Amino acid sequence: MFTGIIQGLGTVVEKRAAGGGMVFGLESDFAISDPKEGESIATNGVCLTARNFSGNRFLVDVSPESLSRTGLGRLKLGSRVNLERALRLSDRLGGHIVSGHVDGLGMVEERRESGDFTLFHFSLDPSLIKYVIEKGSITINGISLTVNSCQENRFAVSIIPHTLAVTTLGELKQGDRVNIEVDIIGKYVEKLLGGHGGPREASSKISPSFLAEHGFL
């Protein structure tokens, strides 16, 4: 489990095919204190198992499923990625609940400067845009962000200078693809209401009227 608060950047120093998937060698720009063999590290928002630590370098294995759902396969030697180590129970939840399981890819439709801020517009598949709400949370390349606006198959986020400087968002340009993880709470609510995975059980007391009465809608 992660929070979407990026700890630092990693650089791809090795890339090779392995068993239908890929192995990446990454070097972080921050000290990885007390590394644990097999710990989870979110790489551009993808939860990966880290191994073979040597200083700030480590390896991660990327499965065919992850390659098909994310943009990791497009990384090249020298590419930079956002890194976040797994959440500890004692940590502050500075962003929102992020699983590290990417739902799909979005595309940069527009990048525009607005004073000190940078406004991005992204397009997203209709099957995922339904989980995106104005002022809700979304994860883009592992970064927890607040949705400014949302309409049809597009949404916008406003990036502060600090986030632009310490993540890979500053490198994005029109046409680039990004890893998207929608807010997991929305998917659970949909399933409980019977919108996914079959009708609600008759015993369930959760309904649209129940959610509205308790301030969720």
C-alpha positions as MATLAB code, in Angstrom:
seq = 'MFTGIIQGLGTVVEKRAAGGGMVFGLESDFAISDPKEGESIATNGVCLTARNFSGNRFLVDVSPESLSRTGLGRLKLGSRVNLERALRLSDRLGGHIVSGHVDGLGMVEERRESGDFTLFHFSLDPSLIKYVIEKGSITINGISLTVNSCQENRFAVSIIPHTLAVTTLGELKQGDRVNIEVDIIGKYVEKLLGGHGGPREASSKISPSFLAEHGFL';
ca = [
       0.000    0.000    0.000;
       1.195    3.516   -0.883;
       0.131    7.144   -0.482;
       1.107    8.712   -3.808;
       3.683   10.991   -2.147;
       6.838   10.519   -4.207;
      10.054   10.005   -2.229;
      12.417   10.598   -5.119;
      13.356    9.708   -8.667;
      14.938    6.612  -10.088;
      16.926    6.206  -13.291;
      16.727    3.128  -15.514;
      20.271    1.740  -15.632;
      19.409   -1.720  -16.961;
      16.618   -3.163  -19.104;
      16.328   -6.714  -20.388;
      13.716   -9.278  -21.355;
      13.149  -12.179  -18.975;
      10.580  -14.978  -18.982;
       8.018  -13.129  -21.094;
       8.362  -10.040  -18.924;
      11.215   -7.627  -18.238;
      13.826   -6.870  -15.614;
      14.763   -3.282  -14.873;
      17.759   -2.060  -12.923;
      16.951    1.199  -11.136;
      19.119    3.692   -9.278;
      17.372    6.025   -6.851;
      18.441    9.604   -6.182;
      17.735    9.125   -2.466;
      19.213    6.804    0.128;
      17.258    3.585    0.580;
      17.789    2.993    4.284;
      17.322   -0.503    5.683;
      16.324   -2.138    2.377;
      14.426   -5.403    2.607;
      14.882   -8.029   -0.079;
      11.489   -8.476   -1.731;
       9.956   -5.232   -0.456;
       7.433   -3.347   -2.594;
       8.451   -0.138   -4.350;
       6.003    1.785   -6.516;
       7.670    2.654   -9.824;
       5.674    5.221  -11.797;
       2.735    4.025   -9.735;
       3.256    0.302  -10.368;
       3.793   -1.860   -7.296;
       6.932   -3.905   -8.007;
       9.038   -6.286   -5.931;
      12.567   -4.974   -5.390;
      15.558   -7.306   -5.052;
      19.352   -7.419   -5.295;
      19.927   -4.125   -3.484;
      23.377   -2.611   -3.865;
      23.587    0.881   -2.423;
      20.894    2.863   -4.182;
      20.588    0.332   -7.006;
      18.102   -2.535   -7.178;
      16.300   -4.787   -9.644;
      12.571   -5.137  -10.286;
      10.747   -7.781  -12.286;
       7.850   -6.648  -14.490;
       5.287   -9.279  -15.472;
       3.610   -9.489  -18.911;
       0.362   -8.324  -17.261;
       2.027   -5.176  -15.918;
       3.652   -4.516  -19.298;
       0.257   -4.757  -21.035;
      -1.530   -2.416  -18.604;
       1.150    0.200  -17.969;
       3.723    2.280  -19.785;
       6.726    0.576  -18.179;
       7.612   -1.202  -21.410;
       8.250    2.180  -23.049;
      11.004    3.069  -20.590;
      14.526    3.336  -21.990;
      17.977    3.371  -20.469;
      18.267    6.746  -18.789;
      14.525    7.205  -18.333;
      13.499    8.646  -14.990;
      10.691    7.216  -12.867;
       8.840    8.243   -9.718;
       9.635    6.054   -6.701;
       7.781    5.455   -3.438;
       8.527    2.793   -0.855;
       5.585    0.985    0.738;
       3.627    2.692    3.496;
       4.433    1.838    7.113;
       1.630    1.812    9.689;
       3.349    4.665   11.540;
       3.573    6.919    8.451;
       1.378    9.911    7.684;
      -1.150    9.346    4.905;
      -0.151   12.501    3.044;
      -1.868   11.639   -0.244;
      -4.624    9.025   -0.498;
      -4.884    5.225   -0.441;
      -2.935    3.924   -3.459;
      -2.664    0.202   -4.200;
       0.017    0.390   -6.887;
      -2.220   -1.590   -9.249;
      -2.526    0.531  -12.375;
      -5.970    0.544  -14.000;
      -4.919    1.792  -17.416;
      -3.199    4.478  -19.452;
      -4.145    8.115  -19.894;
      -2.835   10.587  -22.474;
      -1.675   14.166  -22.108;
      -4.090   16.205  -24.247;
      -2.903   19.641  -23.182;
      -0.242   21.256  -21.014;
      -0.639   24.930  -20.159;
       1.158   27.266  -17.794;
      -1.070   29.340  -15.513;
       0.994   31.707  -13.404;
       3.241   29.601  -11.185;
       1.142   26.506  -11.793;
       0.955   24.009  -14.662;
      -2.425   22.751  -15.840;
      -2.602   19.319  -17.475;
      -5.586   17.878  -19.334;
      -5.631   14.098  -19.712;
      -7.900   11.822  -21.734;
      -8.983    8.512  -20.222;
     -10.994    5.503  -21.349;
     -14.737    5.768  -20.530;
     -14.506    2.592  -18.438;
     -12.228    4.488  -16.036;
     -13.359    8.110  -16.346;
     -16.579    7.199  -14.523;
     -14.515    6.813  -11.334;
     -13.018   10.309  -11.665;
     -14.849   13.118   -9.870;
     -14.148   16.816   -9.407;
     -12.020   17.392   -6.270;
     -11.531   13.647   -5.950;
      -8.170   11.868   -5.875;
      -6.351   10.224   -8.761;
      -2.896    8.707   -9.163;
      -0.824    9.695  -12.206;
       2.516    7.895  -12.612;
       2.359    7.143   -8.897;
       1.604   10.734   -7.821;
      -1.446   11.471   -5.693;
      -3.257   14.438   -7.271;
      -6.558   16.267   -6.898;
      -8.870   16.452   -9.907;
      -9.655   20.070  -10.859;
     -12.389   19.296  -13.339;
     -13.832   16.330  -15.195;
     -16.032   16.063  -18.274;
     -16.787   13.258  -20.730;
     -13.466   11.445  -21.270;
     -11.152   14.205  -19.984;
     -10.014   15.503  -16.637;
      -7.641   18.232  -15.507;
      -5.145   18.608  -12.669;
      -3.198   21.671  -11.523;
       0.421   21.039  -10.528;
       2.282   23.183   -7.995;
       5.923   24.106   -8.729;
       7.278   21.753   -6.028;
       5.547   18.682   -7.489;
       6.654   19.628  -10.989;
      10.273   19.895   -9.794;
      10.553   16.689   -7.733;
       8.629   14.282  -10.016;
       8.646   13.354  -13.681;
       5.553   15.470  -14.384;
       7.836   18.268  -15.540;
       8.971   16.074  -18.437;
       5.477   15.375  -19.772;
       4.392   16.778  -23.120;
       1.309   16.514  -25.296;
       0.764   12.963  -26.542;
       2.664   11.263  -23.697;
       0.978    8.337  -21.973;
       0.819    8.000  -18.203;
      -0.115    5.279  -15.728;
      -3.492    5.914  -14.093;
      -4.889    4.414  -10.900;
      -8.381    5.636  -10.058;
      -9.598    5.979   -6.479;
     -10.219    2.448   -5.216;
     -13.108    3.582   -2.987;
     -15.214    4.401   -6.043;
     -14.791    0.878   -7.402;
     -15.836   -0.680   -4.100;
     -18.910    1.552   -3.909;
     -19.878    0.585   -7.459;
     -19.641   -3.118   -6.665;
     -21.659   -2.745   -3.475;
     -24.368   -0.976   -5.474;
     -24.438   -3.768   -8.044;
     -22.867   -1.844  -10.889;
     -20.037   -4.346  -11.274;
     -19.717   -8.044  -10.591;
     -23.422   -8.818  -10.389;
     -26.432   -7.511   -8.485;
     -26.324   -6.554   -4.838;
     -27.229   -9.233   -2.365;
     -30.702   -8.754   -1.022;
     -29.323   -8.452    2.514;
     -27.218   -5.394    1.665;
     -28.512   -2.132    3.126;
     -26.268    0.030    0.967;
     -28.214    1.890   -1.710;
     -28.018    5.289   -3.435;
     -30.528    6.674   -0.915;
     -28.452    5.292    1.980;
     -25.288    6.952    0.603;
     -27.099   10.260    0.046;
     -28.549   10.193    3.573;
     -25.070    9.743    5.049;
     -23.422   12.413    2.944;
     -21.601   10.268    0.370;
     -23.632   11.467   -2.622;
];
